[in-house]
XYZ file of C-alpha atoms in Angstrom:
694
model
C -60.657 -49.845 20.003
C -57.763 -51.512 22.058
C -55.183 -49.365 20.930
C -56.729 -45.365 21.451
C -56.082 -42.440 18.509
C -54.097 -44.331 16.765
C -54.829 -43.134 13.245
C -52.972 -39.372 13.499
C -49.543 -40.618 14.670
C -50.357 -43.429 11.283
C -51.449 -40.543 8.854
C -48.145 -38.227 10.345
C -46.147 -41.028 10.552
C -46.346 -42.238 7.089
C -45.824 -38.699 5.809
C -42.776 -37.938 7.901
C -41.418 -41.219 6.599
C -42.275 -40.241 2.612
C -40.340 -36.721 2.855
C -37.138 -38.479 4.777
C -37.281 -40.848 2.394
C -37.546 -38.125 -0.565
C -34.749 -35.924 0.917
C -32.857 -39.067 1.130
C -33.047 -39.972 -3.138
C -31.897 -36.454 -3.531
C -28.968 -36.073 -1.054
C -28.065 -39.500 -3.243
C -28.354 -37.432 -6.598
C -27.203 -34.009 -5.383
C -24.049 -33.407 -7.387
C -22.655 -32.614 -4.002
C -22.715 -36.445 -3.827
C -19.211 -37.072 -5.418
C -19.297 -40.488 -4.360
C -20.741 -43.457 -6.360
C -22.930 -45.903 -4.895
C -24.265 -49.814 -5.912
C -27.593 -50.422 -6.029
C -26.988 -52.649 -3.435
C -25.255 -49.377 -1.218
C -28.133 -47.561 -2.492
C -30.447 -49.496 -0.700
C -28.820 -50.563 2.308
C -29.014 -46.797 2.751
C -32.334 -46.541 2.092
C -33.684 -49.171 4.719
C -31.610 -48.144 7.378
C -32.400 -44.422 6.879
C -35.862 -45.308 6.895
C -35.269 -47.559 10.380
C -33.532 -44.154 11.877
C -36.620 -42.310 10.197
C -38.631 -44.431 12.433
C -36.932 -44.511 15.532
C -37.342 -40.520 15.791
C -40.684 -40.161 14.850
C -40.920 -42.763 17.170
C -39.310 -39.928 19.722
C -41.389 -36.998 18.776
C -44.538 -39.409 19.066
C -45.259 -37.917 23.001
C -45.847 -34.502 22.049
C -49.030 -35.528 20.164
C -49.504 -37.974 23.110
C -49.739 -35.335 25.343
C -52.075 -33.766 23.465
C -54.539 -36.641 24.007
C -53.789 -37.405 27.431
C -55.106 -34.189 28.313
C -58.516 -34.011 26.391
C -61.199 -34.174 28.878
C -64.298 -32.804 29.559
C -64.494 -33.322 33.217
C -61.611 -30.727 33.231
C -64.111 -27.644 32.983
C -66.783 -29.395 35.373
C -67.380 -27.052 39.137
C -65.223 -26.388 40.402
C -61.961 -27.828 38.781
C -62.383 -25.475 35.433
C -62.230 -22.528 38.378
C -59.952 -23.897 40.206
C -57.326 -24.569 36.996
C -57.819 -21.237 35.259
C -57.308 -19.679 38.789
C -53.501 -21.477 38.656
C -52.957 -20.505 34.984
C -53.781 -16.877 35.975
C -51.443 -17.253 39.304
C -48.480 -18.443 36.309
C -49.122 -16.089 34.185
C -48.816 -13.165 36.834
C -45.710 -14.562 38.590
C -43.679 -14.371 34.804
C -44.983 -10.886 34.489
C -43.908 -9.914 37.745
C -41.852 -11.540 39.785
C -38.338 -10.219 38.531
C -36.246 -13.108 38.792
C -38.872 -15.867 38.497
C -37.876 -19.540 37.665
C -38.366 -19.012 33.472
C -35.763 -15.624 33.824
C -32.817 -17.685 34.925
C -32.221 -19.345 32.079
C -31.785 -16.768 30.461
C -32.509 -15.637 26.129
C -36.895 -15.384 25.705
C -37.439 -18.255 27.592
C -39.544 -16.368 30.065
C -41.431 -14.572 26.786
C -41.924 -17.872 25.306
C -43.562 -19.357 28.933
C -45.550 -16.489 29.307
C -46.654 -16.656 25.473
C -47.833 -20.563 25.914
C -49.522 -20.100 29.297
C -51.621 -16.795 28.329
C -52.661 -18.629 24.858
C -53.345 -21.478 27.056
C -55.609 -18.839 29.468
C -57.399 -17.603 26.412
C -57.996 -21.550 25.278
C -59.404 -22.825 28.649
C -61.365 -19.496 29.666
C -63.497 -20.178 26.042
C -63.519 -23.773 26.690
C -65.074 -23.077 30.725
C -68.131 -20.531 29.650
C -68.746 -21.382 26.437
C -69.878 -25.480 26.363
C -71.168 -25.698 23.334
C -68.454 -24.289 21.031
C -66.155 -26.692 23.029
C -66.072 -29.266 20.119
C -65.280 -26.700 17.471
C -62.609 -25.162 19.634
C -61.281 -28.538 20.099
C -61.333 -29.203 16.795
C -59.295 -25.819 15.735
C -56.530 -26.766 18.004
C -56.634 -30.285 16.777
C -56.263 -28.711 13.296
C -53.549 -26.591 14.716
C -51.575 -29.503 16.461
C -51.529 -31.363 13.361
C -50.242 -28.039 11.446
C -47.558 -27.511 13.777
C -46.056 -30.757 13.250
C -46.329 -30.994 9.436
C -44.954 -27.710 9.178
C -41.704 -28.875 11.558
C -41.657 -31.917 9.566
C -41.856 -29.671 5.785
C -39.466 -26.784 7.396
C -36.902 -29.870 8.668
C -36.409 -31.361 5.544
C -36.085 -27.760 3.336
C -33.376 -27.035 6.629
C -31.528 -30.115 5.855
C -31.931 -29.566 1.877
C -30.070 -25.933 1.979
C -27.798 -27.440 4.631
C -26.253 -30.589 2.691
C -26.940 -27.932 -0.228
C -23.845 -25.562 1.263
C -22.262 -28.576 3.427
C -22.225 -31.609 2.536
C -22.864 -33.213 5.399
C -26.215 -33.514 8.010
C -26.626 -31.136 10.589
C -23.461 -30.521 13.052
C -21.871 -27.896 15.123
C -22.497 -25.130 12.368
C -25.918 -26.080 12.602
C -26.064 -25.143 16.319
C -24.374 -21.821 15.341
C -26.999 -20.712 13.511
C -29.652 -21.302 16.254
C -27.144 -19.071 18.098
C -26.616 -16.090 15.927
C -29.940 -15.841 14.151
C -29.407 -12.559 13.416
C -26.615 -12.998 11.271
C -27.892 -16.153 10.027
C -31.376 -15.290 8.824
C -30.359 -12.441 7.520
C -27.874 -14.490 4.838
C -30.935 -16.924 4.440
C -33.274 -14.016 3.307
C -30.096 -12.649 1.336
C -29.230 -15.675 -0.153
C -32.579 -17.155 -1.332
C -35.715 -16.475 -2.686
C -37.095 -16.463 0.883
C -40.860 -15.505 0.234
C -41.074 -17.804 -2.907
C -40.184 -20.874 -0.781
C -42.134 -19.942 2.251
C -45.224 -19.426 0.682
C -44.631 -22.814 -0.836
C -43.701 -24.234 2.761
C -47.265 -22.781 4.137
C -49.095 -24.285 0.984
C -48.083 -27.438 1.380
C -48.474 -27.757 5.326
C -52.207 -26.430 4.589
C -52.937 -29.261 1.971
C -50.981 -32.142 3.887
C -52.626 -31.136 7.418
C -56.479 -30.682 6.128
C -55.781 -34.171 4.468
C -54.657 -35.625 7.682
C -57.402 -33.641 9.598
C -60.189 -34.891 7.652
C -58.237 -38.845 7.725
C -58.211 -38.628 11.764
C -60.693 -35.600 12.735
C -62.913 -38.594 14.047
C -60.673 -39.227 16.620
C -62.260 -36.770 18.741
C -65.671 -37.617 18.358
C -64.968 -39.596 21.776
C -62.828 -38.450 23.960
C -60.090 -41.531 25.026
C -60.871 -42.311 29.275
C -59.452 -42.956 31.913
C -58.426 -46.711 30.912
C -57.207 -45.992 26.995
C -54.845 -42.676 28.674
C -53.311 -45.399 30.240
C -53.431 -47.691 27.527
C -51.712 -44.495 25.468
C -49.410 -42.725 28.455
C -47.392 -46.660 28.799
C -47.176 -47.546 24.990
C -45.065 -44.456 24.551
C -43.298 -45.094 27.390
C -41.681 -47.901 25.835
C -41.731 -47.113 22.512
C -40.165 -44.074 23.665
C -37.719 -46.476 25.151
C -37.612 -48.039 22.096
C -36.310 -45.133 20.109
C -34.165 -44.182 22.262
C -32.505 -47.771 22.378
C -32.911 -48.005 18.184
C -30.909 -45.405 17.460
C -28.148 -45.830 20.082
C -27.833 -48.237 18.014
C -28.454 -47.191 14.714
C -26.074 -43.988 14.726
C -22.849 -45.990 15.745
C -23.140 -48.281 12.438
C -20.087 -46.209 10.440
C -19.190 -46.294 7.079
C -15.647 -45.830 5.021
C -17.387 -43.021 2.841
C -18.999 -40.130 4.426
C -21.858 -39.625 2.385
C -22.604 -42.975 3.342
C -22.804 -42.353 6.964
C -24.418 -38.042 6.000
C -27.106 -39.901 3.513
C -27.956 -43.110 5.750
C -28.393 -40.649 9.009
C -31.526 -38.823 10.203
C -30.254 -35.250 10.759
C -31.753 -34.488 14.328
C -30.411 -36.788 16.160
C -27.117 -35.530 15.253
C -28.379 -31.899 15.471
C -28.703 -33.243 19.873
C -25.707 -34.518 19.816
C -23.921 -31.803 18.234
C -26.004 -29.439 21.131
C -24.574 -31.300 23.728
C -20.990 -32.042 22.753
C -19.663 -28.577 21.974
C -16.175 -29.609 23.374
C -15.075 -33.436 23.665
C -13.106 -35.489 26.398
C -9.576 -36.373 24.048
C -9.748 -38.762 26.534
C -13.121 -40.166 26.907
C -13.608 -40.702 22.992
C -10.224 -40.898 21.374
C -7.011 -43.582 21.194
C -4.672 -42.471 23.741
C -1.252 -43.208 24.701
C 1.377 -42.697 28.730
C 0.802 -39.246 28.543
C 4.631 -38.529 29.172
C 5.160 -40.859 26.029
C 3.295 -38.740 24.160
C 4.184 -35.618 25.019
C 8.317 -36.532 24.783
C 6.944 -37.830 20.606
C 5.144 -34.403 19.872
C 7.847 -32.511 21.435
C 10.501 -34.301 19.840
C 10.249 -31.725 16.636
C 11.462 -29.069 18.608
C 14.902 -27.736 20.003
C 15.080 -28.347 22.882
C 12.032 -30.576 22.823
C 10.036 -28.486 25.161
C 6.693 -26.825 25.727
C 8.328 -23.651 27.084
C 10.833 -22.439 24.332
C 13.040 -19.689 23.661
C 13.967 -18.742 20.123
C 16.909 -16.773 19.433
C 18.191 -15.112 15.894
C 21.580 -14.850 15.028
C 20.425 -11.645 13.379
C 19.178 -8.329 14.028
C 15.429 -8.185 15.097
C 13.515 -6.437 12.374
C 10.693 -3.977 14.248
C 8.571 -4.203 10.923
C 4.722 -3.439 10.777
C 2.496 -6.721 10.232
C -0.689 -6.947 8.467
C -2.027 -10.178 8.176
C -5.194 -10.559 6.091
C -7.523 -14.337 6.313
C -9.499 -14.412 3.321
C -12.825 -15.570 4.359
C -13.672 -19.047 1.942
C -10.476 -19.018 -0.631
C -9.374 -22.596 -1.931
C -6.794 -22.910 -3.612
C -8.139 -23.905 -6.841
C -9.821 -20.504 -6.964
C -6.441 -19.432 -7.717
C -4.835 -19.792 -11.281
C -1.572 -21.061 -9.682
C -3.566 -24.244 -8.756
C -4.973 -24.515 -12.231
C -8.444 -22.139 -11.958
C -8.853 -21.124 -15.561
C -11.907 -18.207 -14.553
C -9.297 -15.962 -13.823
C -10.910 -14.225 -10.699
C -8.345 -13.898 -8.667
C -6.114 -11.849 -11.010
C -4.885 -9.044 -8.527
C -3.784 -11.870 -6.176
C -2.100 -14.539 -8.972
C 0.167 -11.052 -9.485
C 0.801 -10.756 -5.714
C 2.011 -13.777 -5.146
C 4.200 -14.003 -8.465
C 6.303 -10.889 -5.882
C 5.733 -13.000 -2.653
C 7.131 -15.429 -0.128
C 4.263 -18.134 -1.529
C 3.256 -21.701 0.438
C 2.294 -23.550 -2.176
C 1.359 -26.526 -0.393
C -0.289 -25.155 2.959
C -3.280 -26.832 4.591
C -6.133 -24.889 6.782
C -6.714 -26.975 10.301
C -10.262 -26.336 9.828
C -13.583 -25.901 7.368
C -15.002 -22.960 9.467
C -13.297 -19.527 9.913
C -13.268 -19.597 13.694
C -10.481 -22.618 13.104
C -9.017 -20.759 11.088
C -8.213 -17.572 13.049
C -7.524 -20.096 15.897
C -4.703 -21.253 14.370
C -3.492 -17.940 13.500
C -3.745 -16.460 16.682
C -2.625 -19.644 18.622
C -0.281 -21.586 16.121
C -1.362 -25.239 17.707
C -3.059 -27.964 16.686
C -7.432 -28.287 16.353
C -8.725 -30.036 18.997
C -12.061 -32.356 19.289
C -15.422 -30.485 19.709
C -16.220 -26.766 19.359
C -12.585 -23.971 18.533
C -11.286 -22.413 21.516
C -12.079 -19.248 20.220
C -16.183 -20.267 21.564
C -15.392 -22.208 24.021
C -15.476 -20.390 28.009
C -12.220 -20.598 29.190
C -10.432 -18.565 25.767
C -8.579 -16.430 26.914
C -5.268 -14.883 28.367
C -3.984 -17.693 26.254
C -0.392 -17.597 24.366
C -1.210 -16.392 21.069
C 0.703 -14.228 18.065
C -0.664 -10.678 19.530
C 0.616 -11.465 23.079
C 4.150 -11.390 21.043
C 3.816 -8.740 18.762
C 2.359 -6.631 22.507
C 5.992 -7.385 24.049
C 8.027 -6.387 21.212
C 5.781 -2.588 21.423
C 3.861 -3.224 19.002
C -0.133 -2.088 18.344
C -2.279 -5.108 18.243
C -5.359 -4.736 16.466
C -8.147 -7.406 15.015
C -10.297 -5.518 12.284
C -13.561 -7.110 11.209
C -16.020 -6.162 8.662
C -19.189 -7.044 10.510
C -20.327 -7.616 14.484
C -17.161 -9.082 16.320
C -19.748 -10.651 18.695
C -20.452 -13.141 16.264
C -18.781 -16.280 16.749
C -17.119 -15.056 19.706
C -14.392 -13.588 18.103
C -14.927 -9.851 20.098
C -14.179 -12.009 23.381
C -11.444 -14.444 22.298
C -9.828 -10.966 21.023
C -10.344 -8.797 23.396
C -9.370 -11.394 26.191
C -6.344 -11.890 24.732
C -5.162 -8.494 24.472
C -6.285 -7.525 21.131
C -8.594 -4.036 20.469
C -10.733 -4.716 18.357
C -12.518 -2.390 15.296
C -15.578 -4.088 13.711
C -18.823 -2.511 12.173
C -19.754 -0.247 15.000
C -16.658 1.707 14.602
C -18.190 2.642 11.022
C -20.112 6.090 10.664
C -22.648 5.916 8.090
C -21.209 7.584 5.649
C -18.148 5.698 5.206
C -20.201 2.048 4.414
C -21.110 2.017 0.623
C -21.972 -1.894 0.906
C -23.577 -4.158 3.435
C -25.031 -6.933 3.869
C -26.118 -9.078 6.670
C -22.432 -10.495 7.275
C -20.731 -7.020 7.495
C -19.463 -4.027 4.959
C -18.205 -4.827 2.025
C -14.316 -5.395 1.979
C -13.738 -1.977 0.097
C -14.924 -0.383 2.363
C -13.245 -2.354 4.946
C -9.605 -1.836 3.264
C -10.432 2.187 3.576
C -11.339 1.934 7.645
C -8.098 -0.368 7.555
C -6.175 2.176 6.276
C -7.197 4.971 8.370
C -6.199 2.328 11.275
C -3.250 1.888 10.664
C -2.141 5.831 9.388
C -3.588 6.297 13.419
C -1.212 3.732 14.435
C 1.676 5.137 12.975
C 1.300 8.288 14.433
C 1.662 7.104 18.037
C 4.999 5.970 17.019
C 4.580 2.022 17.943
C 4.425 -0.665 15.027
C 1.355 -2.217 14.520
C 0.592 -6.070 14.237
C -3.265 -5.777 12.412
C -5.344 -8.423 11.683
C -8.133 -8.358 9.513
C -10.454 -10.603 8.533
C -12.423 -10.452 4.885
C -16.198 -11.178 4.709
C -17.290 -10.445 1.710
C -16.026 -14.119 -0.253
C -19.707 -15.471 2.031
C -23.190 -16.122 1.013
C -25.175 -14.346 -0.332
C -21.854 -12.718 -1.931
C -23.328 -9.429 -2.232
C -21.295 -6.882 -3.010
C -21.246 -3.339 -4.358
C -22.192 -3.313 -8.683
C -20.331 -1.818 -11.232
C -16.916 -2.967 -9.325
C -16.301 -5.967 -11.161
C -17.455 -7.128 -14.030
C -19.906 -10.287 -12.408
C -22.985 -8.083 -11.220
C -23.207 -7.735 -7.188
C -26.402 -9.330 -7.336
C -26.112 -11.856 -9.151
C -25.027 -13.774 -5.866
C -22.362 -16.153 -7.074
C -19.349 -17.425 -5.261
C -17.030 -16.713 -8.613
C -18.459 -13.240 -8.112
C -17.319 -13.434 -4.029
C -13.550 -14.091 -4.495
C -13.694 -11.980 -7.611
C -14.775 -8.544 -5.626
C -12.669 -9.746 -2.637
C -9.530 -10.075 -5.280
C -10.788 -6.743 -6.328
C -10.853 -5.141 -2.426
C -7.888 -6.422 -1.738
C -6.515 -4.359 -4.673
C -8.243 -1.206 -3.968
C -5.904 -2.052 -0.419
C -2.679 -2.377 -1.752
C -2.944 0.436 -3.938
C -4.040 3.011 -1.145
C -1.103 1.258 1.036
C 1.435 2.062 -1.357
C 0.374 5.562 -0.605
C 1.494 5.270 2.513
C 4.491 6.419 4.881
C 4.092 2.897 7.127
C 4.192 0.910 3.864
C 7.736 -0.094 3.056
C 7.731 -1.016 6.867
C 5.650 -3.110 6.407
C 5.410 -6.900 5.529
C 1.831 -8.494 4.529
C 0.475 -12.133 5.243
C -2.060 -13.248 3.309
C -4.077 -16.762 3.475
C -7.776 -17.798 3.593
C -9.287 -19.149 6.647
C -10.537 -22.068 4.915
C -11.928 -23.787 1.962
C -14.741 -23.089 0.084
C -16.627 -26.240 1.191
C -14.731 -29.529 3.078
C -17.646 -32.092 1.320
C -15.873 -35.578 0.012
C -15.611 -38.904 0.006
C -13.539 -39.351 3.209
C -13.316 -38.064 6.989
C -10.692 -35.244 5.813
C -10.728 -35.235 1.219
C -7.305 -33.047 1.636
C -8.298 -31.452 -1.201
C -10.883 -29.568 0.303
C -8.272 -28.374 3.228
C -5.564 -27.323 1.086
C -5.189 -23.224 1.078
C -3.605 -20.503 -0.707
C -0.605 -18.762 1.405
C 1.891 -15.769 0.358
C 3.884 -13.394 2.389
C 4.527 -10.011 0.751
C 7.103 -7.210 1.480
C 8.317 -4.855 -0.798
C 12.175 -4.698 -0.801
C 12.449 -7.361 2.214
C 10.536 -10.717 0.958
C 12.029 -12.518 -2.034
C 9.979 -13.767 -4.118
C 9.946 -17.862 -4.154
C 8.082 -20.886 -4.028
C 8.060 -23.218 -0.658
C 6.964 -25.974 -1.747
C 6.912 -28.379 1.354
C 3.680 -29.847 3.384
C 3.026 -27.476 5.709
C -0.206 -26.245 8.596
C -2.164 -23.407 9.127
C -0.338 -23.237 12.453
C 2.863 -22.815 11.097
C 2.567 -19.510 9.506
C 3.243 -17.124 11.674
C 6.289 -18.849 13.413
C 7.081 -18.616 10.148
C 6.901 -15.109 10.458
C 8.634 -14.231 13.592
C 11.724 -16.400 12.234
C 11.350 -13.997 8.846
C 11.615 -10.772 11.111
C 13.835 -12.397 13.580
C 12.317 -12.030 16.649
C 14.218 -13.082 20.037
C 11.189 -14.777 21.953
C 9.828 -17.288 24.310
C 7.087 -19.512 22.966
C 4.937 -22.180 23.384
C 3.557 -22.358 19.937
C 3.069 -25.597 18.465
C 3.506 -24.569 14.735
C 7.060 -24.416 13.315
C 9.281 -22.084 11.477
C 8.792 -23.437 8.104
C 12.924 -22.427 7.284
C 14.220 -23.640 10.633
C 16.178 -26.479 10.335
C 14.315 -28.617 12.633
C 11.111 -28.445 10.473
C 9.179 -30.944 9.605
C 7.060 -31.250 6.507
C 3.273 -32.126 7.777
C -0.290 -30.613 8.560
C -2.812 -30.680 10.504
C -6.711 -31.002 9.232
C -10.129 -31.749 11.184
C -13.543 -31.320 11.603
C -15.007 -30.973 14.816
C -14.877 -34.566 15.677
C -12.400 -36.038 13.138
C -8.759 -35.432 14.183
C -5.994 -35.651 10.907
C -2.270 -35.262 9.829
C -0.743 -34.922 7.227
C 2.883 -36.833 6.929
C 5.151 -38.804 4.763
C 2.410 -38.946 1.962
C -0.007 -40.721 4.423
C -3.317 -39.446 5.774
C -3.592 -40.293 9.680
C -6.761 -39.736 10.946
C -8.559 -40.394 14.879
C -12.587 -40.606 15.724
C -14.763 -41.015 18.545
C -14.828 -44.427 19.955
C -11.187 -44.681 19.128
C -11.363 -45.326 16.165
C -8.131 -45.297 13.571
C -7.705 -44.836 10.337
C -4.678 -44.358 7.639
C -4.855 -43.531 3.984
C -1.538 -43.792 1.585
C -1.243 -40.634 -0.844
C -0.487 -40.936 -3.948
C 0.445 -37.122 -5.798
C -1.492 -36.325 -8.933
C -0.702 -32.921 -10.509
C -3.081 -30.772 -12.857
C -1.854 -30.422 -16.121
C -3.180 -26.872 -16.344
C -0.675 -26.030 -13.036
C 1.465 -28.844 -12.578
C 4.027 -26.469 -10.536
C 1.293 -25.572 -7.824
C -1.254 -28.284 -8.185
C -0.374 -31.268 -6.445
C -3.413 -32.610 -4.946
C -3.462 -36.739 -3.783
C -5.334 -39.309 -4.327
C -6.725 -41.464 -0.946
C -5.919 -45.306 -0.785
C -7.626 -46.759 2.165
C -5.156 -48.795 4.211
C -5.960 -52.400 6.504
C -4.944 -51.529 10.352
C -2.670 -54.067 9.485
C -0.511 -52.024 6.779
C -0.632 -49.279 8.678
C 2.397 -46.699 9.704
C 2.713 -47.602 13.391
C 4.931 -44.767 13.889
C 2.657 -42.391 12.617
C -0.400 -43.173 14.319
C 1.573 -42.287 17.552
C 2.513 -39.317 16.091
C -0.558 -38.438 15.219
C -2.136 -38.953 18.417
C 0.810 -38.289 20.137
C -0.292 -34.009 18.702
C -3.685 -34.312 20.044
C -3.522 -35.997 23.170
C -0.829 -33.246 24.247
C -2.431 -30.575 22.681
C -5.998 -31.345 24.564
C -3.819 -32.074 27.884
C -2.636 -28.792 27.831
C -5.365 -27.103 27.290
C -7.423 -28.773 29.692
C -4.282 -27.976 32.225
C -3.737 -24.629 30.983
C -0.253 -24.706 30.508
C -0.855 -22.514 27.187
C -1.545 -20.124 28.706
C 0.301 -17.151 29.191
């Protein structure tokens, strides 16, 4: 045979293409895919998807090719066999004995993985060396295992992509990379959210069946081992194919569409995962449209008085040293509340609290991750391309809401029911002067219920009350930022608290239990001496879902937000468009704080306030202003949508949504394009130059 050992690649490739095709069809008809496609669009997605899948499989083939390249009987002959075995043993001892070996320098479990691999190799090589009569059987077993691992990865990846798409409406992205890093929380979340045992048994059974089929069809390839000529042909062929695969993917991954679902469905998840893994932070000036830096800064800072980055805010009224409790609620979309048209009655307490509060009815989250919401509320700056600042190395000594309170003599704490190392929250908040109260601070008797994400919100509410009572005894005012956890998959909570069972694992149950826990918190708070002198800011960190048929579907970024304080904050509704980054500057204005600021959000009640909102994913950066949504993306792409207001008849006062109509470039509002570029370019530049530090 001129091209040696082709059958294993052929069978595995066909299997991979079939699985990927079925997955793509499932995505097309999945309920989360809200777009409608014509027959030609579906055909195009399937054909381009087939090409992407083939290129990805070609790139993974060298691993199997290496297996065949090292098949040989001559290496077991004397003295080569003994020399090779000796070298393997020396490598194993090097990893085991030398404390600072090259593998341990990579950190994590690299050394343990390397030692296990070499150890297994020693065992197999020893058997093959000293039991030549068993060599064929051992080789067949190893070949079966190799095919089994390939098939297992294909099936497991397909299942993983399905569940990821089911959650986010996307292929792999930064979130999937995080899932690899925070394995304890993520694996625990999967175990608590899905029927893992039946699922894994099904995966294992399917893998065994497919592996047996491929093995029986291809094991004859091992009867005659490849000679040196065949190995050279195999190696050179796959070097060429690998180059074709890489170049081909470099082209196909750049094919974009105006419809996000089209892009995601025709893509392959593995290249997207690799891209996310290698692009934690995007260089704005390399990937995004930019203008003269001075022009950008002047355009952006024109909204402030004076128009400079570091400004002094002065109030004509006396400062009010009230306690402040900022509660950021996990995944609370605006449309969960009755005020925005929901009829399920799953937020009765928050809806009643909204009637007594200053409520911001047209406010948007900056992103679709908790760290983005925390970033917006803590740093009060627009989001930047790539990962949140909270998760970057240069995340300390920033100008924060906490630093403002500390300058006023406040105790400043971050409260979280889980382990705050998750998402780098502990490192960020401690590095910016916050004290941490998290699951590590709980005694066993203080926990009535917990899942993988942390203690139940009700338990955290009790701990928060205890913390605030302790702070009051110190005689200092306090600022506490509490991040809730219960409204997160698997949506489990104590039974008997609400009318939805705690083990039902429903989103509505998670929302309603969080609402219940907040009611309990306020019932306890009202009994404390510090309550009359306390302002409560209640806001979501992000929406429950960000999937939509445009890059930034606005209804998936709208969140509830309110400021409540009995006898101080008069109930009213603020209906102008505003951003998460405007909330804390607005609070400081209500407290009449005099302070120096580098915040890029605005006090919504100041004379210079400009209604607008920043919304973003890890790569698409948007500005909502003057009934336009302007989006800038990598490869210096600019899109703009005209926004038409759409009211929900169930709640016309609150439920302002928008239809997004794509505008051709010649119809775009160029002034707003410049303002969008100016905002994100200036923010990225100031962060890079550490000008947003204290």
